[in-house]
Amino acid sequence: MLEHFDRVLKHKHALIFAGGIATAVIGKKVLESDAVKDACTKGMASVMSMKKDAEEYFQDMKDNAEDIVVDASEISKKEIYPEDEEKEDKE
């Protein structure tokens, strides 16, 4: 038995090649299984849901930032042109 083991160890490249083929065959079977397909589908659905939530959150941030810019420009406009306020108060 030890002789067979020594003979096999002499052909390491053949063992690596055979191991690669076995890994490919087993990997293909695993990837084609229904459990893996279901897990991938659920994973993709959760990623798409997270993307949608992130886009909505980003849009809210963008809207808030635009409101802040509009408010800031109104305040700075009042500071630059105070006489316009006086004319409005008289009318």
PDB file of N, CA and C in Angstrom, residues 1 3 6 16-17 23-24 27 30 34 43 49 53 56-58 61 63 65-67 83 88:
ATOM      1  N   MET A   1       0.831  -1.193   0.000  1.00  0.00           N
ATOM      2  CA  MET A   1       0.000   0.000   0.000  1.00  0.00           C
ATOM      3  C   MET A   1       0.868   1.246   0.000  1.00  0.00           C
ATOM      4  N   GLU A   3       3.722   1.518  -1.329  1.00  0.00           N
ATOM      5  CA  GLU A   3       4.296   1.642  -2.667  1.00  0.00           C
ATOM      6  C   GLU A   3       3.356   2.408  -3.600  1.00  0.00           C
ATOM      7  N   ASP A   6       3.479   6.096  -2.713  1.00  0.00           N
ATOM      8  CA  ASP A   6       4.708   6.711  -3.221  1.00  0.00           C
ATOM      9  C   ASP A   6       4.631   6.928  -4.725  1.00  0.00           C
ATOM     10  N   ILE A  16      -2.902  17.101  -9.353  1.00  0.00           N
ATOM     11  CA  ILE A  16      -3.456  18.457  -9.372  1.00  0.00           C
ATOM     12  C   ILE A  16      -4.442  18.600 -10.531  1.00  0.00           C
ATOM     13  N   PHE A  17      -4.101  18.076 -11.686  1.00  0.00           N
ATOM     14  CA  PHE A  17      -4.997  18.125 -12.841  1.00  0.00           C
ATOM     15  C   PHE A  17      -6.305  17.388 -12.549  1.00  0.00           C
ATOM     16  N   THR A  23     -13.005  19.207  -9.145  1.00  0.00           N
ATOM     17  CA  THR A  23     -13.566  20.449  -8.606  1.00  0.00           C
ATOM     18  C   THR A  23     -14.518  21.093  -9.605  1.00  0.00           C
ATOM     19  N   ALA A  24     -14.160  21.088 -10.878  1.00  0.00           N
ATOM     20  CA  ALA A  24     -15.024  21.678 -11.899  1.00  0.00           C
ATOM     21  C   ALA A  24     -16.338  20.927 -12.019  1.00  0.00           C
ATOM     22  N   GLY A  27     -18.313  21.518  -8.797  1.00  0.00           N
ATOM     23  CA  GLY A  27     -18.753  22.921  -8.783  1.00  0.00           C
ATOM     24  C   GLY A  27     -19.913  23.164  -9.718  1.00  0.00           C
ATOM     25  N   VAL A  30     -23.052  21.811  -8.126  1.00  0.00           N
ATOM     26  CA  VAL A  30     -23.499  22.673  -7.021  1.00  0.00           C
ATOM     27  C   VAL A  30     -24.153  23.933  -7.560  1.00  0.00           C
ATOM     28  N   ASP A  34     -30.968  23.693  -7.251  1.00  0.00           N
ATOM     29  CA  ASP A  34     -32.071  24.616  -6.979  1.00  0.00           C
ATOM     30  C   ASP A  34     -31.797  25.464  -5.741  1.00  0.00           C
ATOM     31  N   GLY A  43     -30.706  36.781  -2.913  1.00  0.00           N
ATOM     32  CA  GLY A  43     -29.629  37.760  -2.745  1.00  0.00           C
ATOM     33  C   GLY A  43     -29.755  38.918  -3.718  1.00  0.00           C
ATOM     34  N   SER A  49     -33.457  45.778  -3.783  1.00  0.00           N
ATOM     35  CA  SER A  49     -34.244  46.522  -2.812  1.00  0.00           C
ATOM     36  C   SER A  49     -33.384  47.569  -2.104  1.00  0.00           C
ATOM     37  N   ASP A  53     -33.822  51.684  -2.112  1.00  0.00           N
ATOM     38  CA  ASP A  53     -33.855  52.480  -0.889  1.00  0.00           C
ATOM     39  C   ASP A  53     -32.767  53.544  -0.885  1.00  0.00           C
ATOM     40  N   GLU A  56     -33.767  56.421  -3.191  1.00  0.00           N
ATOM     41  CA  GLU A  56     -34.779  57.273  -2.569  1.00  0.00           C
ATOM     42  C   GLU A  56     -34.153  58.162  -1.497  1.00  0.00           C
ATOM     43  N   TYR A  57     -33.248  57.585  -0.698  1.00  0.00           N
ATOM     44  CA  TYR A  57     -32.576  58.350   0.348  1.00  0.00           C
ATOM     45  C   TYR A  57     -31.721  59.450  -0.271  1.00  0.00           C
ATOM     46  N   PHE A  58     -31.020  59.140  -1.353  1.00  0.00           N
ATOM     47  CA  PHE A  58     -30.198  60.134  -2.037  1.00  0.00           C
ATOM     48  C   PHE A  58     -31.067  61.248  -2.604  1.00  0.00           C
ATOM     49  N   MET A  61     -32.053  63.567   0.175  1.00  0.00           N
ATOM     50  CA  MET A  61     -30.923  64.423   0.548  1.00  0.00           C
ATOM     51  C   MET A  61     -30.739  65.538  -0.478  1.00  0.00           C
ATOM     52  N   ASP A  63     -33.048  66.855  -2.478  1.00  0.00           N
ATOM     53  CA  ASP A  63     -34.141  67.820  -2.335  1.00  0.00           C
ATOM     54  C   ASP A  63     -33.906  68.739  -1.138  1.00  0.00           C
ATOM     55  N   ALA A  65     -31.029  69.516   0.212  1.00  0.00           N
ATOM     56  CA  ALA A  65     -29.909  70.396  -0.107  1.00  0.00           C
ATOM     57  C   ALA A  65     -30.358  71.539  -1.011  1.00  0.00           C
ATOM     58  N   GLU A  66     -31.213  71.260  -1.978  1.00  0.00           N
ATOM     59  CA  GLU A  66     -31.725  72.313  -2.860  1.00  0.00           C
ATOM     60  C   GLU A  66     -32.545  73.319  -2.067  1.00  0.00           C
ATOM     61  N   ASP A  67     -33.363  72.853  -1.122  1.00  0.00           N
ATOM     62  CA  ASP A  67     -34.137  73.757  -0.274  1.00  0.00           C
ATOM     63  C   ASP A  67     -33.215  74.647   0.558  1.00  0.00           C
ATOM     64  N   GLU A  83     -32.873  97.682   0.725  1.00  0.00           N
ATOM     65  CA  GLU A  83     -33.825  98.711   0.316  1.00  0.00           C
ATOM     66  C   GLU A  83     -35.059  98.101  -0.333  1.00  0.00           C
ATOM     67  N   GLU A  88     -41.087  97.362  -0.121  1.00  0.00           N
ATOM     68  CA  GLU A  88     -42.209  96.447   0.055  1.00  0.00           C
ATOM     69  C   GLU A  88     -43.015  96.825   1.289  1.00  0.00           C
TER      70      GLU A  88
END
